[in-house]
Amino acid sequence: MVDNFVKDICRETEEEENRNIKWKAKKQKLKFHEVKKQREVRLYVSSTFKDVTKEREELIKKTFQELNQECMDRRIFFSYVDLRWGISQEQNQHEKTIANCLQEIERCRPYFISLMGEKFGWSQREDKPDIVLNESFNYAIEHISDLKWLEECRYGVSVTQLEIQHAVLNDVIHSKEQSFFYLRDLPDTHQIDNEEYKVYLPESEWHKERQQSLKNLILSNKDLNSKKYKTTSEVCEFVKKDIIKCLEKDFPQGSELSELEERWQAHQAFADVRRHVYIGGDTYFQQIDDFMETSQNPIVILGESGCGKSSLLANWCFRLEQKEPDTFLFLHFIGSSPESCSSLKMLHRLYEELKASFGLEVEIPFSDATILQNLTKWLKLVGTRRKCVLVFDALNHLDSALGRGNTSTQVDLSWIPLLNSSKNVNILLSTLPGKVCKNIKDFGWPCIQIEPLTLKQKSEIIDIYFQKTYGKTLSSEQRELIVAIPQSDNPLFLRALLDEIRIQGDFSTLTTLTTTMHKYVIASCPRDLFCMILARLEKDFNDEFGDT
């Protein structure tokens, strides 16, 4: 069998020049992440603040969570911008409201939904000017060149209408497919109490006329997607169905993908989530680069749970793909799925990707013994053709046996030196402290220890997470509350906390938001925080469906 393999190598080497085109074609086919369309949906939610609170709460806590899962199944990153809160008092004082809203719409294009009730929203009449609103118009017009058209909308147009104008009406042809309008029918007085009914009513007769005119404009345009609704559950179902239709059109299910490509895509999706909101990796990136230039040994990333090892590897790999597009990169996140923890399945996947990317016509070994025996031979072959980088995250999650009747609870790492015996092949590993870490250190390979986040890094992460991803802003007091606690030195704790704040936040009750934050920051570790989040989720479920 070995002799046959050697003959295969010789044949492959002799035909190398003739196969260059085939390799490139197969490599391009496998690297299906290099598509022109970015796999991301960023949805802008527009409405007035006070009269659609229930709808927005239901969307955030239920509908958007369901859409997020739908997107994850399609390997799409989903986020939304909900400015019901998120423009801090500091920003209001600087009159950046209009600019912030319209700039967020640009970042979200083409996805936009509008919830329209009876209220018209923040606006002014020429005979009753609003000083702050005028300054907000001035700031947007003076600082953003594409917003000169705002001058014609200074009077008689609400900020909510400006959002609609900018997102859709200024260019209906190119905006209509992924934009949706939901107009609420005013509830009957006998359906709700008087105090709640007052919240739904327009601000004045003038506001009522302006809002009705805007609604008529939307309903009369047959190119626009508009629906009327009566209840919160009804509009949430509308939103869910409409956005899923967009997903089906813009990102159809990859039924044509092979099993290999599906597995490849799953690991890429795991990495993509960890590439958002990443800070502090430059020093680690340089350390990895330096080790790879000076040593052929595997490099080991060490750190506590939640310290950011997976994020570091995901972002370093993305950087490598940008710098060295011809390098073969194998990225495997152990623990990202049940089958990812199998040593045999992991190595078999490596063989499959090598065969597909390099156009090899050698049979993949299937028996436990030959899978290990042929690793070095395969890697020596491909290493003569181009640089290869193999990345294995979370070795501590790997199963204990390598299919050889091993009943020990100790993870088998015997395959790693086999990978390391080939020139032009670099290996990057990560693990938690423990037995695996000790065994790896016994090899004497270079290690990089992940340090806790600094105050500056935590502050930068908060800014990127809220402002760039979700279009929100915390007050200085709220930011300091998060940055000051030592638990937020752990990226997993910090990210979970920010997610919970985003879901719970309400622009109209920033004081209440701060109180909520105080409740969560007492959690001493990620485990305690997740217990609190699960308790909140259970309460939300019981509030909606009742105790079971």
Coordinates of C-alpha atoms in Angstrom, one line a residue:
M1 CA 0.0 0.0 0.0
V2 CA 2.9 2.4 0.9
D3 CA 4.5 1.6 -2.5
N4 CA 1.3 2.5 -4.3
F5 CA 1.1 5.7 -2.4
V6 CA 4.6 6.7 -3.4
K7 CA 3.8 6.0 -7.0
D8 CA 0.8 8.2 -6.7
I9 CA 2.9 11.0 -5.3
C10 CA 5.3 10.7 -8.2
R11 CA 2.5 10.7 -10.7
E12 CA 1.0 13.8 -9.0
T13 CA 4.3 15.6 -9.0
E14 CA 5.0 14.9 -12.7
E15 CA 1.5 16.2 -13.6
E16 CA 1.7 19.3 -11.3
E17 CA 2.1 21.9 -14.0
N18 CA -0.8 20.5 -16.0
R19 CA -3.0 20.5 -13.0
N20 CA -2.5 24.1 -11.9
I21 CA -5.7 25.3 -13.5
K22 CA -7.7 22.5 -12.0
W23 CA -6.3 23.2 -8.5
K24 CA -7.2 26.9 -8.8
A25 CA -10.7 26.0 -9.9
K26 CA -11.3 23.5 -7.1
K27 CA -9.8 25.9 -4.6
Q28 CA -12.2 28.6 -5.8
K29 CA -15.1 26.2 -5.6
L30 CA -14.3 25.2 -2.0
K31 CA -13.7 28.8 -0.8
F32 CA -17.3 29.7 -1.4
H33 CA -17.0 32.4 1.4
E34 CA -15.4 34.6 -1.3
V35 CA -18.7 35.7 -2.7
K36 CA -19.6 39.3 -3.7
K37 CA -22.6 39.5 -1.4
Q38 CA -21.7 39.8 2.3
R39 CA -23.6 37.4 4.4
E40 CA -25.1 39.9 6.8
V41 CA -28.5 41.3 7.5
R42 CA -28.6 44.5 9.5
L43 CA -32.2 45.7 10.0
Y44 CA -33.2 49.2 10.8
V45 CA -36.3 49.6 12.9
S46 CA -38.1 53.0 12.6
S47 CA -41.0 54.3 14.6
T48 CA -42.0 57.0 17.1
F49 CA -40.9 56.2 20.7
K50 CA -43.9 56.2 23.1
D51 CA -46.8 54.6 21.2
V52 CA -45.2 51.4 19.8
T53 CA -43.4 50.2 22.9
K54 CA -45.1 46.9 23.1
E55 CA -44.4 46.1 19.4
R56 CA -40.7 46.9 19.8
E57 CA -40.4 44.9 23.0
E58 CA -41.9 41.8 21.4
L59 CA -39.8 42.2 18.3
I60 CA -36.5 42.4 20.3
K61 CA -37.3 39.7 22.9
K62 CA -38.9 37.2 20.6
T63 CA -39.1 37.9 16.8
F64 CA -35.5 39.0 16.3
Q65 CA -34.3 36.1 18.4
E66 CA -36.1 33.8 16.0
L67 CA -34.8 35.6 13.0
N68 CA -31.3 35.4 14.4
Q69 CA -31.6 31.6 14.6
E70 CA -32.9 31.5 11.1
C71 CA -29.9 33.5 9.9
M72 CA -27.5 31.3 11.9
D73 CA -28.9 28.3 10.1
R74 CA -28.1 30.0 6.8
R75 CA -24.7 31.2 8.0
I76 CA -25.8 34.8 8.1
F77 CA -24.9 37.4 10.7
F78 CA -28.0 39.2 11.9
S79 CA -28.2 42.4 13.8
Y80 CA -30.7 45.2 14.2
V81 CA -30.7 48.9 14.9
D82 CA -33.4 50.1 17.3
L83 CA -33.0 53.8 18.2
R84 CA -35.8 53.8 20.7
W85 CA -32.9 54.1 23.1
G86 CA -29.3 54.5 22.2
I87 CA -29.0 58.3 21.6
S88 CA -27.5 59.4 24.9
Q89 CA -28.1 62.7 26.6
E90 CA -24.6 63.7 25.6
Q91 CA -25.5 63.2 21.9
N92 CA -28.8 65.0 22.3
Q93 CA -27.0 68.0 23.7
H94 CA -24.8 68.0 20.6
E95 CA -27.8 67.8 18.3
K96 CA -26.7 64.8 16.4
T97 CA -30.0 63.0 16.5
I98 CA -30.9 63.3 12.8
A99 CA -27.4 62.6 11.6
N100 CA -27.1 59.5 13.8
C101 CA -30.4 58.1 12.6
L102 CA -29.7 58.6 8.9
Q103 CA -26.2 57.3 9.1
E104 CA -27.4 54.2 10.8
I105 CA -29.9 53.7 7.9
E106 CA -26.9 53.8 5.5
R107 CA -25.2 51.1 7.5
C108 CA -28.3 49.0 7.4
R109 CA -29.2 49.2 3.7
P110 CA -31.3 47.8 2.2
Y111 CA -33.1 46.3 5.2
F112 CA -35.7 48.7 6.8
I113 CA -39.0 48.3 8.6
S114 CA -41.3 51.1 9.8
L115 CA -44.0 50.8 12.5
M116 CA -46.5 53.5 12.1
G117 CA -49.1 54.4 14.7
E118 CA -51.1 57.7 15.3
K119 CA -48.2 59.8 16.6
F120 CA -46.3 61.9 14.0
G121 CA -43.2 62.3 16.1
W122 CA -40.6 65.0 16.8
S123 CA -41.2 67.8 14.3
Q124 CA -41.7 71.6 14.0
R125 CA -43.9 74.1 12.3
E126 CA -42.5 77.2 10.7
D127 CA -44.6 79.4 13.0
K128 CA -43.5 77.3 16.0
P129 CA -39.8 76.4 15.5
D130 CA -37.9 74.0 17.8
I131 CA -34.4 75.3 18.6
V132 CA -32.9 71.9 19.3
L133 CA -34.5 70.3 16.3
N134 CA -33.2 73.1 14.1
E135 CA -29.7 72.7 15.4
S136 CA -30.0 69.0 14.6
F137 CA -31.0 69.8 11.1
N138 CA -28.1 72.2 10.8
Y139 CA -25.6 69.7 12.1
A140 CA -26.7 67.0 9.6
I141 CA -26.7 69.4 6.7
E142 CA -23.3 70.9 7.5
H143 CA -21.4 67.7 8.3
I144 CA -22.8 65.2 5.9
S145 CA -22.7 66.1 2.2
D146 CA -25.4 63.7 1.1
L147 CA -28.0 65.2 3.4
K148 CA -28.4 68.6 1.7
W149 CA -32.0 67.6 0.8
L150 CA -32.9 68.0 4.5
E151 CA -33.2 71.7 4.1
E152 CA -36.4 71.2 2.2
C153 CA -37.8 69.1 5.0
R154 CA -37.0 71.3 8.0
Y155 CA -40.7 72.2 8.7
G156 CA -43.7 69.9 8.7
V157 CA -41.7 66.7 8.6
S158 CA -41.0 64.5 11.6
V159 CA -37.7 62.8 12.3
T160 CA -39.5 59.5 11.8
Q161 CA -40.6 60.7 8.3
L162 CA -37.0 61.7 7.6
E163 CA -36.0 58.1 8.3
I164 CA -38.6 56.8 5.8
Q165 CA -37.7 59.4 3.2
H166 CA -34.0 58.6 3.5
A167 CA -34.4 54.8 3.6
V168 CA -37.0 54.3 0.9
L169 CA -38.9 57.3 -0.6
N170 CA -35.8 59.0 -2.0
D171 CA -35.1 55.9 -4.1
V172 CA -38.1 53.6 -4.2
I173 CA -36.9 51.4 -7.1
H174 CA -33.7 50.3 -5.3
S175 CA -35.2 50.2 -1.8
K176 CA -38.6 48.6 -2.1
E177 CA -37.7 44.9 -2.0
Q178 CA -36.3 44.9 1.5
S179 CA -38.3 47.7 3.1
F180 CA -41.6 47.1 4.9
F181 CA -44.3 49.3 6.4
Y182 CA -46.7 48.2 9.2
L183 CA -49.6 50.6 9.9
R184 CA -51.5 50.0 13.1
D185 CA -55.2 50.4 13.3
L186 CA -56.2 52.5 16.4
P187 CA -57.7 50.1 19.0
D188 CA -61.3 50.6 20.1
T189 CA -61.7 52.4 23.4
H190 CA -63.4 49.3 24.9
Q191 CA -60.4 47.1 24.2
I192 CA -57.9 49.1 26.4
D193 CA -58.1 51.4 29.4
N194 CA -58.2 55.1 29.0
E195 CA -54.6 55.8 30.1
E196 CA -53.2 53.4 27.6
Y197 CA -55.5 54.7 24.9
K198 CA -54.2 58.2 25.4
V199 CA -50.7 56.9 24.6
Y200 CA -51.8 56.0 21.1
L201 CA -53.5 59.3 20.3
P202 CA -51.8 61.9 18.1
E203 CA -50.0 64.8 19.7
S204 CA -52.4 67.4 18.2
E205 CA -54.8 67.9 15.2
W206 CA -51.9 69.3 13.2
H207 CA -49.8 66.2 14.0
K208 CA -52.8 63.9 13.1
E209 CA -53.1 65.5 9.7
R210 CA -49.4 65.2 8.9
Q211 CA -49.3 61.5 10.0
Q212 CA -52.4 60.6 8.0
S213 CA -50.9 62.3 5.0
L214 CA -47.7 60.2 5.4
K215 CA -49.8 57.0 5.8
N216 CA -51.8 57.8 2.7
L217 CA -48.5 58.4 0.8
I218 CA -47.3 54.9 1.8
L219 CA -50.5 53.1 1.2
S220 CA -51.1 54.7 -2.2
N221 CA -47.7 53.7 -3.6
K222 CA -48.2 50.2 -5.1
D223 CA -44.4 49.7 -5.2
L224 CA -44.1 49.7 -1.4
N225 CA -44.7 46.7 0.9
S226 CA -47.3 47.9 3.4
K227 CA -49.7 46.1 5.8
K228 CA -52.2 47.1 8.4
Y229 CA -52.2 45.3 11.8
K230 CA -54.3 45.3 14.9
T231 CA -52.2 43.5 17.5
T232 CA -48.6 43.2 18.6
S233 CA -48.5 39.5 17.8
E234 CA -49.9 40.1 14.4
V235 CA -47.3 42.7 13.4
C236 CA -44.5 40.5 14.8
E237 CA -45.6 37.6 12.7
F238 CA -45.7 40.0 9.6
V239 CA -42.1 41.1 10.3
K240 CA -40.9 37.6 10.7
K241 CA -42.4 36.3 7.5
D242 CA -41.3 39.3 5.5
I243 CA -37.7 39.1 6.6
I244 CA -37.6 35.4 6.0
K245 CA -38.8 36.0 2.5
C246 CA -35.8 38.4 2.1
L247 CA -33.5 35.7 3.4
E248 CA -34.9 33.2 0.9
K249 CA -34.3 35.6 -1.9
D250 CA -31.0 37.2 -0.9
F251 CA -29.4 34.1 0.8
P252 CA -31.1 31.0 -0.5
Q253 CA -30.5 27.8 1.4
G254 CA -27.3 26.1 0.3
S255 CA -28.9 22.9 -0.7
E256 CA -26.4 22.6 -3.6
L257 CA -23.4 22.5 -1.2
S258 CA -21.6 19.2 -0.7
E259 CA -21.3 17.7 2.8
L260 CA -17.7 18.9 2.8
E261 CA -18.7 22.5 2.0
E262 CA -21.5 22.4 4.6
R263 CA -19.0 21.4 7.3
W264 CA -16.5 24.0 6.0
Q265 CA -19.2 26.6 6.1
A266 CA -20.3 25.7 9.6
H267 CA -16.8 26.3 11.0
Q268 CA -16.6 29.6 9.0
A269 CA -19.9 30.7 10.5
F270 CA -18.6 29.9 14.0
A271 CA -15.6 32.1 13.2
D272 CA -17.6 34.9 11.6
V273 CA -19.6 35.4 14.8
R274 CA -16.3 35.8 16.7
R275 CA -14.9 38.3 14.2
H276 CA -17.4 41.0 15.2
V277 CA -16.4 43.3 18.0
Y278 CA -12.8 42.1 18.4
I279 CA -10.3 44.3 20.2
G280 CA -6.7 43.9 21.4
G281 CA -5.4 41.2 19.0
D282 CA -2.6 43.1 17.3
T283 CA 0.1 42.1 19.9
Y284 CA -1.0 38.4 19.7
F285 CA -1.2 38.5 15.9
Q286 CA 2.4 39.7 15.8
Q287 CA 3.5 37.0 18.3
I288 CA 2.0 34.3 16.1
D289 CA 3.5 35.7 13.0
D290 CA 7.0 35.9 14.6
F291 CA 6.8 32.3 15.9
M292 CA 5.7 31.0 12.4
E293 CA 8.6 32.8 10.7
T294 CA 11.3 31.5 13.1
S295 CA 10.0 28.0 14.1
Q296 CA 8.4 25.0 12.5
N297 CA 6.9 23.9 15.9
P298 CA 3.1 24.2 16.6
I299 CA 2.1 27.4 18.4
V300 CA -0.2 27.0 21.4
I301 CA -2.7 29.7 22.6
L302 CA -3.5 29.3 26.3
G303 CA -6.1 31.0 28.5
E304 CA -9.0 30.6 30.9
S305 CA -12.5 29.9 29.6
G306 CA -14.1 33.0 27.9
C307 CA -10.8 34.8 27.6
G308 CA -11.0 35.1 23.8
K309 CA -8.9 32.2 22.4
S310 CA -11.5 31.3 19.7
S311 CA -11.9 35.0 18.8
L312 CA -8.2 35.4 18.5
L313 CA -7.9 32.4 16.2
A314 CA -10.9 33.5 14.1
N315 CA -9.5 37.0 13.6
W316 CA -6.0 35.9 13.0
C317 CA -7.2 33.5 10.3
F318 CA -9.3 36.2 8.7
R319 CA -6.2 38.5 8.6
L320 CA -4.1 35.6 7.1
E321 CA -6.7 35.1 4.3
Q322 CA -6.5 38.8 3.4
K323 CA -2.7 38.9 3.5
E324 CA -2.0 35.4 1.9
P325 CA -5.0 34.4 -0.2
D326 CA -3.0 31.5 -1.8
T327 CA -2.3 29.9 1.6
F328 CA -4.3 26.7 2.3
L329 CA -6.1 27.3 5.6
F330 CA -7.8 24.6 7.6
L331 CA -9.8 25.9 10.5
H332 CA -11.5 23.6 13.0
F333 CA -13.4 24.7 16.1
I334 CA -13.6 21.7 18.4
G335 CA -16.8 21.8 20.3
S336 CA -18.7 23.9 17.8
S337 CA -20.9 20.9 17.0
P338 CA -21.1 17.3 18.4
E339 CA -19.2 15.8 15.4
S340 CA -16.4 18.4 15.7
C341 CA -15.2 16.8 18.9
S342 CA -14.3 13.5 17.1
S343 CA -10.6 13.2 16.4
L344 CA -11.3 10.8 13.5
K345 CA -13.9 12.9 11.9
M346 CA -11.7 16.0 12.3
L347 CA -8.8 14.4 10.6
H348 CA -11.0 12.9 7.9
R349 CA -12.3 16.4 7.2
L350 CA -8.7 17.6 6.9
Y351 CA -8.0 14.9 4.3
E352 CA -11.2 15.9 2.4
E353 CA -10.2 19.5 2.2
L354 CA -6.7 18.7 1.2
K355 CA -8.0 16.6 -1.6
A356 CA -10.5 19.1 -2.8
S357 CA -8.2 22.2 -2.6
F358 CA -5.2 20.5 -4.2
G359 CA -7.1 18.5 -6.7
L360 CA -5.6 15.2 -5.5
E361 CA -7.0 12.0 -6.9
V362 CA -5.5 9.8 -4.2
E363 CA -8.1 7.9 -2.1
I364 CA -8.7 9.2 1.4
P365 CA -7.7 6.6 4.0
F366 CA -10.7 5.3 6.1
S367 CA -9.2 2.9 8.6
D368 CA -8.1 4.2 12.0
A369 CA -4.5 3.1 11.4
T370 CA -4.1 4.5 7.9
I371 CA -5.6 7.8 8.8
L372 CA -2.6 8.4 11.1
Q373 CA 0.0 6.7 8.9
N374 CA -0.7 8.8 5.8
L375 CA -1.0 12.2 7.5
T376 CA 2.7 13.0 7.1
K377 CA 2.8 11.8 3.5
W378 CA -0.2 13.9 2.4
L379 CA 1.2 17.0 4.1
K380 CA 4.6 16.6 2.6
L381 CA 3.0 16.4 -0.8
V382 CA 0.8 19.5 -0.4
G383 CA 3.6 21.4 1.4
T384 CA 5.7 21.3 -1.8
R385 CA 2.9 23.2 -3.6
R386 CA 2.0 26.0 -1.3
K387 CA 2.0 27.1 2.3
C388 CA -0.4 25.4 4.6
V389 CA -1.8 26.5 8.0
L390 CA -3.7 24.1 10.2
V391 CA -5.7 25.6 13.1
F392 CA -7.3 23.6 15.9
D393 CA -9.2 25.4 18.6
A394 CA -10.2 24.0 22.0
L395 CA -8.2 20.8 22.1
N396 CA -9.6 20.3 25.6
H397 CA -13.0 19.5 24.0
L398 CA -11.6 16.7 21.8
D399 CA -12.7 13.1 22.5
S400 CA -10.4 10.9 24.5
A401 CA -9.8 8.2 22.0
L402 CA -8.6 8.1 18.4
G403 CA -10.5 5.0 17.4
R404 CA -7.8 2.6 18.5
G405 CA -9.6 0.9 21.4
N406 CA -8.3 3.5 23.8
T407 CA -10.5 3.6 26.9
S408 CA -8.5 6.3 28.7
T409 CA -10.1 9.6 29.6
Q410 CA -7.0 11.4 28.5
V411 CA -7.2 13.2 25.1
D412 CA -5.0 11.5 22.5
L413 CA -2.6 14.1 21.0
S414 CA -0.4 11.7 19.1
W415 CA -1.6 13.0 15.8
I416 CA -0.2 16.5 16.3
P417 CA 3.5 15.7 15.8
L418 CA 2.5 13.9 12.6
L419 CA 1.2 17.2 11.3
N420 CA 4.4 18.9 12.4
S421 CA 6.8 16.8 10.4
S422 CA 6.3 18.6 7.1
K423 CA 8.0 21.7 5.9
N424 CA 5.8 24.7 4.8
V425 CA 3.1 23.5 7.2
N426 CA 2.3 25.6 10.2
I427 CA 0.1 24.5 13.1
L428 CA -1.9 26.7 15.5
L429 CA -3.6 25.2 18.6
S430 CA -5.5 26.4 21.6
T431 CA -6.6 24.9 24.9
L432 CA -7.8 25.6 28.4
P433 CA -5.6 25.0 31.5
G434 CA -5.7 21.4 32.6
K435 CA -4.4 18.0 31.5
V436 CA -4.3 18.8 27.8
C437 CA -2.5 22.0 28.5
K438 CA 0.1 20.1 30.6
N439 CA 0.6 17.5 28.0
I440 CA 1.1 20.1 25.3
K441 CA 3.6 22.0 27.4
D442 CA 5.6 18.7 27.7
F443 CA 6.2 19.0 24.0
G444 CA 8.1 22.2 24.6
W445 CA 6.2 24.1 21.9
P446 CA 6.0 27.9 22.1
C447 CA 2.9 29.2 24.0
I448 CA 1.1 32.5 24.0
Q449 CA -0.9 33.4 27.2
I450 CA -4.1 35.4 26.7
E451 CA -4.3 38.2 29.2
P452 CA -7.5 39.9 30.7
L453 CA -8.9 42.9 28.9
T454 CA -7.6 46.3 29.9
L455 CA -9.8 49.2 30.8
K456 CA -9.1 50.8 27.4
Q457 CA -10.0 47.6 25.5
K458 CA -13.2 47.2 27.4
S459 CA -14.3 50.7 26.6
E460 CA -13.4 50.2 22.9
I461 CA -15.4 47.0 22.8
I462 CA -18.5 48.7 24.3
D463 CA -18.3 51.5 21.6
I464 CA -17.9 49.0 18.7
Y465 CA -20.6 46.7 20.0
F466 CA -23.3 49.4 20.6
Q467 CA -22.4 52.2 18.1
K468 CA -21.2 50.3 15.1
T469 CA -23.2 47.1 15.4
Y470 CA -26.5 48.2 16.9
G471 CA -26.5 52.0 16.6
K472 CA -26.8 52.6 20.4
T473 CA -24.8 54.6 22.9
L474 CA -24.5 54.2 26.6
S475 CA -24.2 57.2 28.9
S476 CA -20.8 57.9 30.5
E477 CA -22.1 56.6 33.9
Q478 CA -23.4 53.4 32.3
R479 CA -20.1 52.8 30.5
E480 CA -18.1 53.3 33.6
L481 CA -20.3 50.9 35.5
I482 CA -19.4 48.1 33.1
V483 CA -15.7 49.0 32.6
A484 CA -15.0 49.3 36.4
I485 CA -16.0 45.7 37.4
P486 CA -13.2 43.1 37.3
Q487 CA -15.6 40.5 35.9
S488 CA -15.8 42.4 32.6
D489 CA -12.0 41.7 32.1
N490 CA -13.3 38.4 30.7
P491 CA -14.6 38.9 27.1
L492 CA -17.3 36.2 27.4
F493 CA -18.7 37.9 30.5
L494 CA -18.5 41.3 28.8
R495 CA -20.2 40.1 25.6
A496 CA -23.0 38.4 27.5
L497 CA -23.6 41.5 29.6
L498 CA -23.7 43.7 26.6
D499 CA -26.2 41.4 24.8
E500 CA -28.5 41.5 27.9
I501 CA -28.3 45.3 28.2
R502 CA -29.1 45.6 24.5
I503 CA -32.2 43.5 24.8
Q504 CA -33.4 45.1 28.0
G505 CA -32.6 48.7 27.0
D506 CA -35.3 51.4 26.5
F507 CA -34.5 55.0 25.4
S508 CA -37.4 56.4 27.4
T509 CA -36.1 54.8 30.6
L510 CA -32.4 55.2 30.7
T511 CA -32.5 55.5 34.5
T512 CA -34.4 52.1 34.6
L513 CA -31.7 50.7 32.3
T514 CA -29.0 51.8 34.7
T515 CA -30.9 50.1 37.6
T516 CA -31.1 46.9 35.5
M517 CA -27.4 47.1 34.8
H518 CA -26.6 47.3 38.5
K519 CA -28.6 44.0 38.9
Y520 CA -26.4 42.2 36.4
V521 CA -23.0 43.5 37.3
I522 CA -23.2 41.8 40.7
A523 CA -22.7 38.4 38.9
S524 CA -19.2 37.2 40.0
C525 CA -18.4 35.1 36.9
P526 CA -19.8 34.1 33.4
R527 CA -21.6 31.2 35.0
D528 CA -23.5 33.4 37.5
L529 CA -24.4 35.9 34.7
F530 CA -25.7 33.1 32.5
C531 CA -27.9 31.9 35.4
M532 CA -29.4 35.4 35.7
I533 CA -30.0 35.6 32.0
L534 CA -31.7 32.2 32.0
A535 CA -33.9 33.3 34.9
R536 CA -34.9 36.4 32.9
L537 CA -35.6 34.3 29.8
E538 CA -37.8 31.9 31.9
K539 CA -39.7 34.8 33.3
D540 CA -40.3 36.3 29.8
F541 CA -41.5 32.9 28.7
N542 CA -43.9 32.5 31.7
D543 CA -45.2 36.0 31.2
E544 CA -46.1 35.2 27.7
F545 CA -47.3 31.6 27.9
G546 CA -48.1 31.2 31.6
D547 CA -46.5 28.8 34.1
T548 CA -46.5 25.2 33.0

